[in-house]
């Protein structure tokens, strides 16, 4: 199904400049849009064609722009073209034997919003972010199959409007099934990955460059606290980089066996690695009471989380989280502050850091910062697509005497 729609005059320039996300408020008559996956030809004043989009209701937005060519057909050829060019762009990743997991297709960054494709050592994982994009499943699968060699293909559906994972009996689509755990390599480091066990697979590929930097430049001889540690990927990087000890803290019970497994597949002796299943905020209180201090504290909270006692929202609570970390970081120690919240910019994040140190009356130095790596391709015209913000901060002097 395909219809013509008019854009509101305030929005025409935005879409002409390449903004890829279709907003409900940009449309004169969004009530005409009735079916997920329907194609929308968008027009400006005087029936001037602007772009072609599809309707797919997501957490944010109403769909995505697909083409600026009025005659473009959204078919197998279209998707093959997009996937082929995405693969060419990642040639260096395919050629690098020390890294066998990376993002092959990053939604709007590669020309089709609402879809991502990740590569895990010969297996492909497609993630569908709306029922709308899922209507193109057959063409997209055909296109992928014609472009790559694969051992097997898996999928995840995350298309309710909050981006939540929809549990399915089976995420396997075709080819060979993985014998789990699948062990992938990232710059020579091993990580176990599970393609059919819930929304997340066990490692966040977008932190690859951060883990490498942590391992090569900051971990040596450090006592490291890794909070919101999930499967302990940062702890593994730290231990391999020569950290004296790591302490991983996560609320989820599964984090304990998953983290030990990540250490084990890298032959790391578990004696100096502590894994604690606890609320991070509770752990901070305990650490302060026991006068524990660390050479490095890693903060990588979810953008939003609710535990029994706490609601944490990165945009509201990051400053106080940093203050807790500052208290237990040694002088000249490092705080690795990370967030994947798309709700605020790097500039705002840097301001959170400034406020936390100012309130703590401690000076600091920003050593380096990271956003998404190359394979997580983003558009110049869609800055909010670059959600990742990571800053390495050195804690310096206390400037306030009691
Ligand atoms: N840093 C991890 C990814 C973190 S994902 C990595 O690099 O792989 C966010 C994690 O925060 C989840 O594992 C979740 O269980 C945990 N979490 C959420 N709220 C928490 C809390 N209050 N205390 C401890 N862990 C929490």
Coordinates of C-alpha atoms and ligand atoms in Angstrom, one line a residue:
X1 CA 0.0 0.0 0.0
X2 CA 1.2 3.5 -0.9
X3 CA -0.2 7.0 -0.3
X4 CA 0.7 10.6 -0.9
X5 CA 1.1 12.8 2.1
X6 CA 1.8 16.5 2.6
X7 CA 4.5 17.8 4.9
X8 CA 3.8 20.8 7.1
X9 CA 5.6 23.8 5.8
X10 CA 7.8 24.1 9.0
X11 CA 9.2 20.7 8.3
X12 CA 10.0 20.8 4.6
X13 CA 13.5 22.2 4.9
X14 CA 14.4 19.6 7.6
X15 CA 13.5 16.7 5.3
X16 CA 15.1 18.3 2.3
X17 CA 18.3 18.5 4.3
X18 CA 18.2 14.8 4.9
X19 CA 16.6 14.3 8.3
X20 CA 15.8 10.6 8.2
X21 CA 13.2 10.1 10.9
X22 CA 9.6 10.6 10.1
X23 CA 7.7 12.6 12.8
X24 CA 4.0 12.4 13.2
X25 CA 3.8 16.1 13.8
X26 CA 5.5 16.8 10.4
X27 CA 2.5 15.4 8.6
X28 CA -0.6 17.4 7.6
X29 CA -2.8 14.3 7.7
X30 CA -1.3 11.5 9.6
X31 CA -4.7 9.9 10.1
X32 CA -4.4 8.6 6.5
X33 CA -1.5 6.4 7.7
X34 CA -3.2 3.2 8.8
X35 CA -1.0 0.2 8.1
X36 CA 2.5 -0.7 9.4
X37 CA 4.9 -0.9 6.5
X38 CA 2.9 1.2 4.1
X39 CA 4.9 3.5 1.8
X40 CA 4.4 7.2 2.0
X41 CA 5.3 9.7 -0.7
X42 CA 6.0 13.0 1.0
X43 CA 5.3 16.3 -0.7
X44 CA 6.0 19.9 0.0
X45 CA 4.1 23.0 -1.2
X46 CA 2.9 22.9 -4.8
X47 CA 3.0 19.1 -4.9
X48 CA 6.8 19.1 -4.9
X49 CA 8.1 15.6 -4.2
X50 CA 10.5 15.5 -1.2
X51 CA 11.0 11.9 -0.2
X52 CA 9.7 8.4 0.2
X53 CA 9.2 6.9 3.6
X54 CA 7.7 3.8 5.3
X55 CA 5.4 3.9 8.3
X56 CA 6.8 2.0 11.3
X57 CA 5.8 3.1 14.8
X58 CA 8.8 3.1 17.1
X59 CA 9.7 4.4 20.5
X60 CA 10.6 7.7 18.8
X61 CA 9.1 8.5 15.5
X62 CA 6.6 7.3 13.0
X63 CA 8.8 5.8 10.3
X64 CA 11.9 6.4 8.2
X65 CA 12.8 8.0 5.0
X66 CA 14.0 5.5 2.4
X67 CA 14.6 7.4 -0.8
X68 CA 14.7 10.8 -2.5
X69 CA 13.9 9.3 -5.8
X70 CA 10.2 9.4 -6.6
X71 CA 10.4 6.4 -8.9
X72 CA 12.5 4.2 -6.6
X73 CA 10.8 0.9 -5.9
X74 CA 11.2 -0.5 -2.4
X75 CA 11.9 -4.0 -3.4
X76 CA 14.6 -6.7 -3.4
X77 CA 16.9 -4.6 -5.6
X78 CA 16.6 -1.6 -3.3
X79 CA 17.5 -3.6 -0.2
X80 CA 20.4 -5.5 -2.0
X81 CA 21.9 -2.1 -3.0
X82 CA 21.7 -0.8 0.6
X83 CA 23.2 -4.0 2.1
X84 CA 25.9 -4.3 -0.5
X85 CA 27.1 -0.7 0.2
X86 CA 26.9 -1.4 3.9
X87 CA 29.2 -4.4 3.5
X88 CA 31.7 -2.5 1.3
X89 CA 31.9 0.2 4.0
X90 CA 32.8 -2.6 6.6
X91 CA 35.5 -4.2 4.4
X92 CA 38.2 -3.7 7.0
X93 CA 36.1 -5.5 9.6
X94 CA 35.5 -8.5 7.4
X95 CA 39.3 -8.6 6.7
X96 CA 40.4 -8.4 10.3
X97 CA 40.9 -11.8 11.7
X98 CA 41.3 -10.5 15.3
X99 CA 37.8 -9.0 15.3
X100 CA 34.9 -11.4 14.4
X101 CA 31.9 -9.4 15.6
X102 CA 30.7 -6.1 14.3
X103 CA 27.7 -4.2 13.0
X104 CA 27.1 -4.7 9.3
X105 CA 24.0 -2.5 8.9
X106 CA 23.2 0.4 11.2
X107 CA 19.6 1.5 10.5
X108 CA 19.2 5.0 9.1
X109 CA 23.0 5.3 8.9
X110 CA 22.9 2.7 6.1
X111 CA 19.8 4.0 4.6
X112 CA 17.0 1.9 6.2
X113 CA 16.0 3.0 9.6
X114 CA 14.4 0.5 12.0
X115 CA 16.7 -2.4 11.0
X116 CA 20.1 -3.4 12.2
X117 CA 22.3 -6.4 11.2
X118 CA 25.1 -7.7 13.3
X119 CA 27.8 -10.2 12.4
X120 CA 29.0 -12.8 14.9
X121 CA 31.7 -15.1 13.5
X122 CA 29.7 -16.2 10.4
X123 CA 26.3 -15.8 11.9
X124 CA 24.0 -12.8 11.2
X125 CA 21.5 -11.3 13.6
X126 CA 18.8 -9.1 12.3
X127 CA 16.9 -6.8 14.7
X128 CA 13.6 -5.4 13.6
X129 CA 12.5 -2.2 15.5
X130 CA 8.9 -2.0 14.2
X131 CA 6.1 -4.1 12.7
X132 CA 6.5 -1.7 9.7
X133 CA 10.0 -2.7 8.8
X134 CA 9.1 -6.4 9.5
X135 CA 6.7 -6.3 6.6
X136 CA 9.8 -6.1 4.3
X137 CA 11.3 -9.2 6.0
X138 CA 11.2 -11.4 2.9
X139 CA 12.9 -9.0 0.6
X140 CA 15.5 -8.0 3.2
X141 CA 16.3 -11.7 4.0
X142 CA 16.6 -12.5 0.3
X143 CA 18.9 -9.4 -0.2
X144 CA 21.1 -10.4 2.7
X145 CA 21.4 -14.0 1.5
X146 CA 22.4 -12.9 -1.9
X147 CA 25.1 -10.5 -0.5
X148 CA 26.9 -12.7 2.1
X149 CA 28.2 -16.1 3.0
X150 CA 26.6 -17.2 6.2
X151 CA 26.6 -20.1 8.6
X152 CA 23.2 -19.1 10.0
X153 CA 20.7 -16.2 10.4
X154 CA 18.9 -15.1 13.6
X155 CA 16.4 -12.3 14.3
X156 CA 15.1 -10.3 17.2
X157 CA 11.8 -8.4 17.2
X158 CA 11.9 -5.3 19.3
X159 CA 8.8 -3.7 17.9
X160 CA 6.5 -2.5 20.6
X161 CA 6.7 1.2 20.9
X162 CA 9.1 1.2 23.8
X163 CA 11.8 -0.7 21.9
X164 CA 11.3 -3.7 24.1
X165 CA 12.2 -7.2 23.1
X166 CA 9.3 -9.4 22.1
X167 CA 10.0 -12.8 23.4
X168 CA 9.7 -15.4 20.8
X169 CA 10.0 -19.2 21.2
X170 CA 12.9 -19.1 18.8
X171 CA 15.1 -16.4 17.3
X172 CA 16.6 -18.8 14.7
X173 CA 15.7 -18.2 11.1
X174 CA 17.7 -20.3 8.7
X175 CA 21.1 -22.0 8.0
X176 CA 22.9 -23.7 10.8
X177 CA 22.1 -23.3 14.4
X178 CA 24.8 -21.9 16.7
X179 CA 26.3 -24.3 19.2
X180 CA 26.2 -22.0 22.2
X181 CA 28.1 -20.3 23.6
X182 CA 29.5 -18.8 20.4
X183 CA 32.9 -17.4 21.0
X184 CA 33.7 -14.2 19.1
X185 CA 36.9 -12.2 19.0
X186 CA 37.3 -8.5 19.5
X187 CA 40.8 -7.2 18.9
X188 CA 42.0 -10.6 20.0
X189 CA 39.9 -10.8 23.2
X190 CA 37.3 -13.6 23.4
X191 CA 33.7 -13.0 24.3
X192 CA 30.9 -15.5 24.6
X193 CA 27.7 -14.6 22.8
X194 CA 24.2 -16.2 22.9
X195 CA 22.0 -15.4 19.9
X196 CA 18.8 -17.0 21.2
X197 CA 18.6 -15.9 24.8
X198 CA 16.6 -12.8 25.2
X199 CA 17.1 -9.2 24.0
X200 CA 20.8 -8.9 24.6
X201 CA 23.5 -11.3 23.3
X202 CA 26.1 -10.8 26.0
X203 CA 28.4 -8.1 24.6
X204 CA 27.7 -4.6 23.4
X205 CA 29.7 -4.2 20.2
X206 CA 29.6 -0.4 20.3
X207 CA 32.1 -0.3 23.2
X208 CA 34.8 -2.0 21.1
X209 CA 37.2 1.0 20.9
X210 CA 36.6 1.9 24.5
X211 CA 37.5 -1.6 25.7
X212 CA 40.7 -1.5 23.5
X213 CA 41.7 1.9 25.0
X214 CA 40.9 0.8 28.5
X215 CA 43.0 -2.4 28.1
X216 CA 46.0 -0.7 26.3
X217 CA 46.3 2.6 28.1
X218 CA 44.6 2.6 31.5
X219 CA 44.3 -0.8 33.1
X220 CA 47.9 -1.6 34.0
X221 CA 48.4 -2.2 37.7
X222 CA 45.0 -0.7 38.5
X223 CA 42.4 -1.8 41.0
X224 CA 39.2 -1.5 38.9
X225 CA 35.6 -1.2 40.0
X226 CA 33.2 -1.9 37.1
X227 CA 29.6 -0.9 37.9
X228 CA 26.5 -1.9 35.9
X229 CA 28.9 -4.6 34.7
X230 CA 26.4 -6.9 32.8
X231 CA 28.6 -9.8 31.6
X232 CA 31.8 -8.0 32.7
X233 CA 33.2 -7.1 29.3
X234 CA 35.0 -4.0 30.7
X235 CA 36.4 -6.2 33.6
X236 CA 37.8 -8.6 31.1
X237 CA 39.5 -5.8 29.1
X238 CA 40.9 -4.4 32.4
X239 CA 42.2 -7.8 33.5
X240 CA 43.9 -8.5 30.2
X241 CA 45.4 -5.0 30.3
X242 CA 47.2 -5.9 33.5
X243 CA 44.7 -4.7 36.2
X244 CA 45.7 -6.0 39.7
X245 CA 42.1 -6.7 40.5
X246 CA 38.6 -6.2 39.1
X247 CA 35.3 -5.9 41.0
X248 CA 32.2 -6.2 38.9
X249 CA 28.8 -5.1 40.3
X250 CA 25.5 -5.8 38.7
X251 CA 22.0 -6.3 40.1
X252 CA 21.1 -9.2 37.7
X253 CA 21.7 -12.7 39.1
X254 CA 22.7 -13.9 35.6
X255 CA 25.7 -11.5 35.7
X256 CA 27.6 -13.8 38.0
X257 CA 27.9 -17.0 35.8
X258 CA 28.0 -14.9 32.7
X259 CA 30.9 -12.8 34.0
X260 CA 32.9 -15.8 35.2
X261 CA 32.4 -17.4 31.8
X262 CA 33.9 -14.3 30.0
X263 CA 37.0 -14.5 32.3
X264 CA 37.3 -18.2 31.7
X265 CA 37.2 -18.1 27.9
X266 CA 40.2 -15.6 28.2
X267 CA 42.1 -17.8 30.6
X268 CA 42.0 -15.2 33.3
X269 CA 42.6 -16.4 36.8
X270 CA 39.4 -15.7 38.8
X271 CA 41.3 -15.2 42.1
X272 CA 41.7 -11.5 41.6
X273 CA 38.3 -11.0 40.0
X274 CA 35.4 -10.3 42.4
X275 CA 31.8 -10.5 41.0
X276 CA 29.1 -9.0 43.2
X277 CA 25.4 -9.3 42.5
X278 CA 24.0 -6.2 44.2
X279 CA 22.4 -2.8 43.6
X280 CA 25.3 -0.4 42.6
X281 CA 23.9 2.3 44.8
X282 CA 24.0 0.0 47.8
X283 CA 27.6 -1.0 46.9
X284 CA 28.7 2.6 46.8
X285 CA 27.4 3.1 50.4
X286 CA 29.2 0.0 51.5
X287 CA 32.5 1.1 49.8
X288 CA 32.3 4.5 51.5
X289 CA 31.6 2.9 54.8
X290 CA 34.5 0.5 54.4
X291 CA 36.8 3.3 53.0
X292 CA 37.4 1.3 49.9
X293 CA 39.1 3.2 47.0
X294 CA 39.9 2.3 43.4
X295 CA 42.3 3.4 40.7
X296 CA 39.5 3.2 38.2
X297 CA 35.8 3.3 38.5
X298 CA 33.7 2.4 35.4
X299 CA 30.1 3.8 35.1
X300 CA 27.9 2.4 32.4
X301 CA 24.3 2.6 33.6
X302 CA 21.3 1.9 31.4
X303 CA 19.6 5.2 30.3
X304 CA 16.7 4.2 32.5
X305 CA 16.3 1.5 35.2
X306 CA 14.0 0.7 38.0
X307 CA 15.1 -1.5 40.9
X308 CA 13.2 -2.1 44.1
X309 CA 14.6 1.0 45.9
X310 CA 15.7 3.2 43.0
X311 CA 14.6 4.7 39.8
X312 CA 17.6 5.8 37.8
X313 CA 17.4 8.0 34.8
X314 CA 20.7 9.0 33.1
X315 CA 19.5 12.5 32.2
X316 CA 18.4 13.2 35.8
X317 CA 20.7 11.2 37.9
X318 CA 24.1 11.0 36.2
X319 CA 25.5 13.9 38.2
X320 CA 24.8 12.2 41.5
X321 CA 26.1 8.9 40.2
X322 CA 29.4 10.6 39.3
X323 CA 29.6 12.1 42.8
X324 CA 29.4 8.7 44.3
X325 CA 32.2 7.5 42.0
X326 CA 34.4 10.5 42.8
X327 CA 34.2 9.7 46.5
X328 CA 35.8 6.2 46.0
X329 CA 38.3 7.0 43.2
X330 CA 41.9 7.6 44.3
X331 CA 43.7 10.9 43.5
X332 CA 45.0 10.6 39.9
X333 CA 42.7 7.7 39.4
X334 CA 40.4 7.4 36.4
X335 CA 36.6 7.5 36.1
X336 CA 35.3 6.0 32.9
X337 CA 31.9 7.6 32.4
X338 CA 29.7 6.1 29.7
X339 CA 26.1 6.6 28.7
X340 CA 23.9 5.3 25.8
X341 CA 21.2 7.8 26.4
X342 CA 20.0 9.5 23.2
X343 CA 18.2 12.1 25.3
X344 CA 21.2 14.4 25.8
X345 CA 24.3 15.4 23.8
X346 CA 28.0 15.1 24.5
X347 CA 28.0 18.7 25.5
X348 CA 25.4 18.1 28.2
X349 CA 27.2 15.0 29.3
X350 CA 30.4 17.1 29.7
X351 CA 28.4 19.5 31.7
X352 CA 27.2 16.7 34.0
X353 CA 30.9 15.9 34.6
X354 CA 31.7 19.5 35.3
X355 CA 28.9 19.8 37.8
X356 CA 29.7 16.6 39.7
X357 CA 33.3 17.6 40.2
X358 CA 32.5 21.1 41.1
X359 CA 29.9 20.0 43.7
X360 CA 32.5 17.5 45.0
X361 CA 35.1 20.3 45.1
X362 CA 37.6 18.2 43.2
X363 CA 39.6 19.2 40.1
X364 CA 39.7 16.9 37.1
X365 CA 41.0 16.5 33.6
X366 CA 39.2 15.0 30.6
X367 CA 41.7 12.6 29.0
X368 CA 39.8 11.4 26.0
X369 CA 36.3 10.8 24.8
X370 CA 34.5 8.4 22.5
X371 CA 31.2 8.2 20.5
X372 CA 30.0 5.3 18.3
X373 CA 32.7 3.3 16.4
X374 CA 32.9 3.3 12.6
X375 CA 30.7 0.2 12.0
X376 CA 27.9 2.0 13.9
X377 CA 27.5 4.3 10.9
X378 CA 25.6 7.5 11.6
X379 CA 24.3 10.3 9.4
X380 CA 25.6 13.8 9.6
X381 CA 21.9 15.0 9.4
X382 CA 20.9 12.9 12.4
X383 CA 23.2 13.6 15.3
X384 CA 20.9 11.9 17.8
X385 CA 21.7 8.6 16.1
X386 CA 25.1 8.9 17.7
X387 CA 23.8 8.0 21.2
X388 CA 27.0 6.7 22.7
X389 CA 29.1 9.1 24.9
X390 CA 32.2 7.8 26.8
X391 CA 34.6 10.0 28.7
X392 CA 37.9 9.0 30.4
X393 CA 38.3 11.4 33.3
X394 CA 41.3 11.8 35.7
X395 CA 40.5 12.8 39.2
X396 CA 42.9 15.4 40.5
X397 CA 43.1 17.6 43.7
X398 CA 40.6 18.2 46.4
X399 CA 40.3 22.0 46.4
X400 CA 38.4 22.5 49.6
X401 CA 39.8 22.0 53.0
X402 CA 37.5 20.9 55.8
Ligands
LIG1 N1 28.7 -2.1 31.1 C1 28.1 -3.2 30.5 C2 26.7 -3.0 30.0 C3 25.7 -2.5 31.0 S1 24.0 -2.8 30.7 C4 28.9 -3.8 29.4 O1 29.9 -3.1 29.0 O2 28.7 -4.8 28.9 C5 23.3 -2.3 32.1 C6 23.3 -3.2 33.3 O3 23.0 -2.5 34.4 C7 22.4 -4.4 33.2 O4 23.2 -5.6 33.3 C8 21.5 -4.3 34.5 O5 21.3 -5.5 35.1 C9 22.4 -3.4 35.3 N2 21.7 -2.6 36.4 C10 20.6 -1.8 36.2 N3 20.3 -1.1 37.4 C11 21.2 -1.5 38.3 C12 21.5 -1.2 39.6 N4 20.7 -0.3 40.3 N5 22.5 -1.8 40.2 C13 23.3 -2.7 39.6 N6 23.1 -3.0 38.3 C14 22.1 -2.4 37.6

